Structure formats: structure tokens, C-alpha cells
mmCIF file of C-alpha atoms in Angstrom:
data_model
loop_
_atom_site.group_PDB
_atom_site.id
_atom_site.type_symbol
_atom_site.label_atom_id
_atom_site.label_comp_id
_atom_site.label_asym_id
_atom_site.label_seq_id
_atom_site.Cartn_x
_atom_site.Cartn_y
_atom_site.Cartn_z
ATOM 1 C CA MET A 1 94.620 91.767 104.768
ATOM 2 C CA ASN A 2 97.772 90.014 103.627
ATOM 3 C CA VAL A 3 100.599 90.934 106.033
ATOM 4 C CA ILE A 4 103.311 90.255 103.441
ATOM 5 C CA ALA A 5 101.582 92.591 100.974
ATOM 6 C CA LEU A 6 101.346 95.286 103.647
ATOM 7 C CA ILE A 7 105.050 94.941 104.469
ATOM 8 C CA ALA A 8 106.030 95.008 100.764
ATOM 9 C CA GLY A 9 103.955 98.156 100.236
ATOM 10 C CA LEU A 10 105.373 99.802 103.345
ATOM 11 C CA LEU A 11 108.983 99.048 102.368
ATOM 12 C CA SER A 12 108.377 100.159 98.775
ATOM 13 C CA GLY A 13 106.842 103.419 99.954
ATOM 14 C CA ILE A 14 109.613 104.189 102.431
ATOM 15 C CA ILE A 15 112.411 103.346 100.019
ATOM 16 C CA GLY A 16 110.674 105.105 97.110
ATOM 17 C CA ALA A 17 110.066 108.286 99.107
ATOM 18 C CA MET A 18 113.766 108.289 99.973
ATOM 19 C CA GLY A 19 114.538 108.223 96.247
ATOM 20 C CA LEU A 20 116.220 104.828 96.431
ATOM 21 C CA GLY A 21 114.157 102.753 94.002
ATOM 22 C CA GLY A 22 111.405 101.194 96.057
ATOM 23 C CA GLY A 23 109.944 99.839 92.837
ATOM 24 C CA ALA A 24 112.459 97.024 92.916
ATOM 25 C CA VAL A 25 110.953 95.778 96.188
ATOM 26 C CA LEU A 26 107.420 96.023 94.839
ATOM 27 C CA ILE A 27 108.188 94.327 91.515
ATOM 28 C CA ILE A 28 110.039 91.497 93.239
ATOM 29 C CA TYR A 29 107.128 91.016 95.649
ATOM 30 C CA LEU A 30 104.541 91.034 92.863
ATOM 31 C CA THR A 31 106.408 88.665 90.546
ATOM 32 C CA VAL A 32 107.733 86.220 93.161
ATOM 33 C CA PHE A 33 105.035 86.111 95.834
ATOM 34 C CA THR A 34 101.872 86.817 93.845
ATOM 35 C CA LYS A 35 103.014 85.354 90.494
ATOM 36 C CA THR A 36 101.983 88.582 88.736
ATOM 37 C CA PRO A 37 103.338 88.712 85.155
ATOM 38 C CA GLN A 38 106.306 91.078 84.767
ATOM 39 C CA LEU A 39 104.535 93.662 82.598
ATOM 40 C CA GLU A 40 101.556 93.819 84.970
ATOM 41 C CA ALA A 41 103.931 94.198 87.925
ATOM 42 C CA GLN A 42 105.638 97.091 86.163
ATOM 43 C CA GLY A 43 102.284 98.774 85.526
ATOM 44 C CA ILE A 44 101.168 98.309 89.136
ATOM 45 C CA ASN A 45 104.518 99.666 90.291
ATOM 46 C CA LEU A 46 104.154 102.800 88.180
ATOM 47 C CA LEU A 47 100.615 103.400 89.405
ATOM 48 C CA PHE A 48 101.696 102.797 93.012
ATOM 49 C CA PHE A 49 104.364 105.481 92.822
ATOM 50 C CA ILE A 50 102.198 108.313 91.505
ATOM 51 C CA PRO A 51 100.843 109.298 94.947
ATOM 52 C CA ILE A 52 104.102 108.422 96.729
ATOM 53 C CA GLY A 53 106.141 110.462 94.271
ATOM 54 C CA LEU A 54 103.747 113.399 94.515
ATOM 55 C CA ILE A 55 103.939 113.432 98.321
ATOM 56 C CA ALA A 56 107.742 113.140 98.250
ATOM 57 C CA VAL A 57 108.032 115.996 95.716
ATOM 58 C CA ILE A 58 105.829 118.244 97.855
ATOM 59 C CA ILE A 59 107.849 117.525 100.993
ATOM 60 C CA TYR A 60 111.208 118.001 99.269
ATOM 61 C CA ALA A 61 109.972 121.181 97.533
ATOM 62 C CA VAL A 62 108.789 122.668 100.834
ATOM 63 C CA LYS A 63 112.234 121.917 102.291
ATOM 64 C CA LYS A 64 113.789 123.562 99.192
ATOM 65 C CA LYS A 65 115.727 120.387 98.361
ATOM 66 C CA ILE A 66 114.830 120.350 94.663
ATOM 67 C CA LYS A 67 116.930 122.168 92.056
ATOM 68 C CA TRP A 68 114.204 122.833 89.491
ATOM 69 C CA LYS A 69 116.581 123.997 86.708
ATOM 70 C CA ILE A 70 118.218 120.577 86.803
ATOM 71 C CA THR A 71 115.095 118.567 87.611
ATOM 72 C CA LEU A 72 112.759 119.722 84.843
ATOM 73 C CA PRO A 73 114.991 118.719 81.875
ATOM 74 C CA ILE A 74 115.680 115.373 83.550
ATOM 75 C CA ALA A 75 111.940 114.845 84.097
ATOM 76 C CA LEU A 76 111.263 115.635 80.425
ATOM 77 C CA GLY A 77 113.903 113.112 79.396
ATOM 78 C CA GLY A 78 112.356 110.589 81.785
ATOM 79 C CA LEU A 79 108.918 111.065 80.233
ATOM 80 C CA ILE A 80 110.314 110.560 76.736
ATOM 81 C CA GLY A 81 112.270 107.525 77.969
ATOM 82 C CA ALA A 82 109.115 106.075 79.532
ATOM 83 C CA VAL A 83 107.249 106.286 76.228
ATOM 84 C CA LEU A 84 110.181 104.684 74.401
ATOM 85 C CA GLY A 85 110.507 102.007 77.100
ATOM 86 C CA ILE A 86 106.832 101.096 76.875
ATOM 87 C CA THR A 87 107.093 100.898 73.092
ATOM 88 C CA VAL A 88 110.163 98.639 73.239
ATOM 89 C CA THR A 89 108.609 96.455 75.962
ATOM 90 C CA ASN A 90 105.544 95.860 73.797
ATOM 91 C CA PHE A 91 107.851 94.400 71.139
ATOM 92 C CA ILE A 92 110.185 92.332 73.333
ATOM 93 C CA GLY A 93 107.578 91.059 75.816
ATOM 94 C CA GLY A 94 107.434 90.534 79.557
ATOM 95 C CA ASP A 95 109.636 87.459 79.843
ATOM 96 C CA PHE A 96 112.672 89.173 78.340
ATOM 97 C CA THR A 97 111.954 92.287 80.406
ATOM 98 C CA ALA A 98 112.009 90.114 83.557
ATOM 99 C CA TYR A 99 115.434 88.738 82.618
ATOM 100 C CA VAL A 100 116.790 92.226 81.949
ATOM 101 C CA PHE A 101 115.405 93.450 85.291
ATOM 102 C CA GLY A 102 116.943 90.477 87.129
ATOM 103 C CA ALA A 103 120.310 90.981 85.430
ATOM 104 C CA PHE A 104 120.228 94.676 86.297
ATOM 105 C CA LEU A 105 119.608 93.887 89.982
ATOM 106 C CA ILE A 106 122.453 91.351 90.040
ATOM 107 C CA ILE A 107 124.897 93.767 88.387
ATOM 108 C CA LEU A 108 123.844 96.591 90.703
ATOM 109 C CA GLY A 109 124.256 94.318 93.749
ATOM 110 C CA ILE A 110 127.745 93.234 92.658
ATOM 111 C CA LYS A 111 128.714 96.858 92.054
ATOM 112 C CA GLU A 112 127.468 97.896 95.491
ATOM 113 C CA ILE A 113 129.240 95.033 97.259
ATOM 114 C CA PHE A 114 132.606 95.206 95.511
ATOM 115 C CA PHE A 115 133.004 98.656 93.954
ATOM 116 C CA THR A 116 131.338 101.205 96.243
ATOM 117 C CA LYS A 117 133.693 103.293 98.351
ATOM 118 C CA SER A 118 132.998 103.595 102.062
ATOM 119 C CA ARG A 119 131.327 106.915 102.919
ATOM 120 C CA SER A 120 132.184 106.916 106.615
#
């Protein structure tokens, strides 16, 4: 078993279950360390998070931490957005998608470093 793969999966699962976007860790691992093409990495990431998301939803629902009246319309919008995103990605290709993903991570990192207020 590849130790780096195990660590990447563990970190992705922990971060994803916390609702913090563990997919970024998994996609970076797949594209950088295993040279998986961007679109395949995205597909693996989505498949990876089905069981993790299901477990997280069950745990949060049992703890009554989910506001269903807010969540269900957002989930519907997310499903529609996923279909549109897949359609657009098929036209623009994986290379451009990788650049967009990288740019998004850089912008998000800059925002977090310079523009996030302290919560302490």
C-alpha cells in the first residue's frame, strides 16, 4: 500500500467530513503525485466523496445540525450546477479546467491570508 496515497485519502476524508473541501487535497494528490489527468481526478474525487458525504450527513442529521429547509434547495441547485459543470467541462477540456482550479486555489489562499478577519 502506498503510504502517500493513504495519507492523502485520510486527509481528504477528514477535511471533507468537516465540510471544508477535502476534494482539493485529493485532486492535488492525484494530479501532482500520480499524474492523473484533471478530468479523471475530478471524477475520482466525486466518487470518493459519495460514501464520505453520506456518513457526514447521517452524523450531522443525528446531531440535528442540518437545516433541511435551507439545505434541500441548495442541494437541488448543486445538482443542476453539477450537470451544467460537466457539460461545460466536456467542451473546454481538462487542461483549461486544471488552470481554473489552480487559479481558484491561489485566489482563495490569498483571500484567506490577507482578507480573513481573526475569529479569536
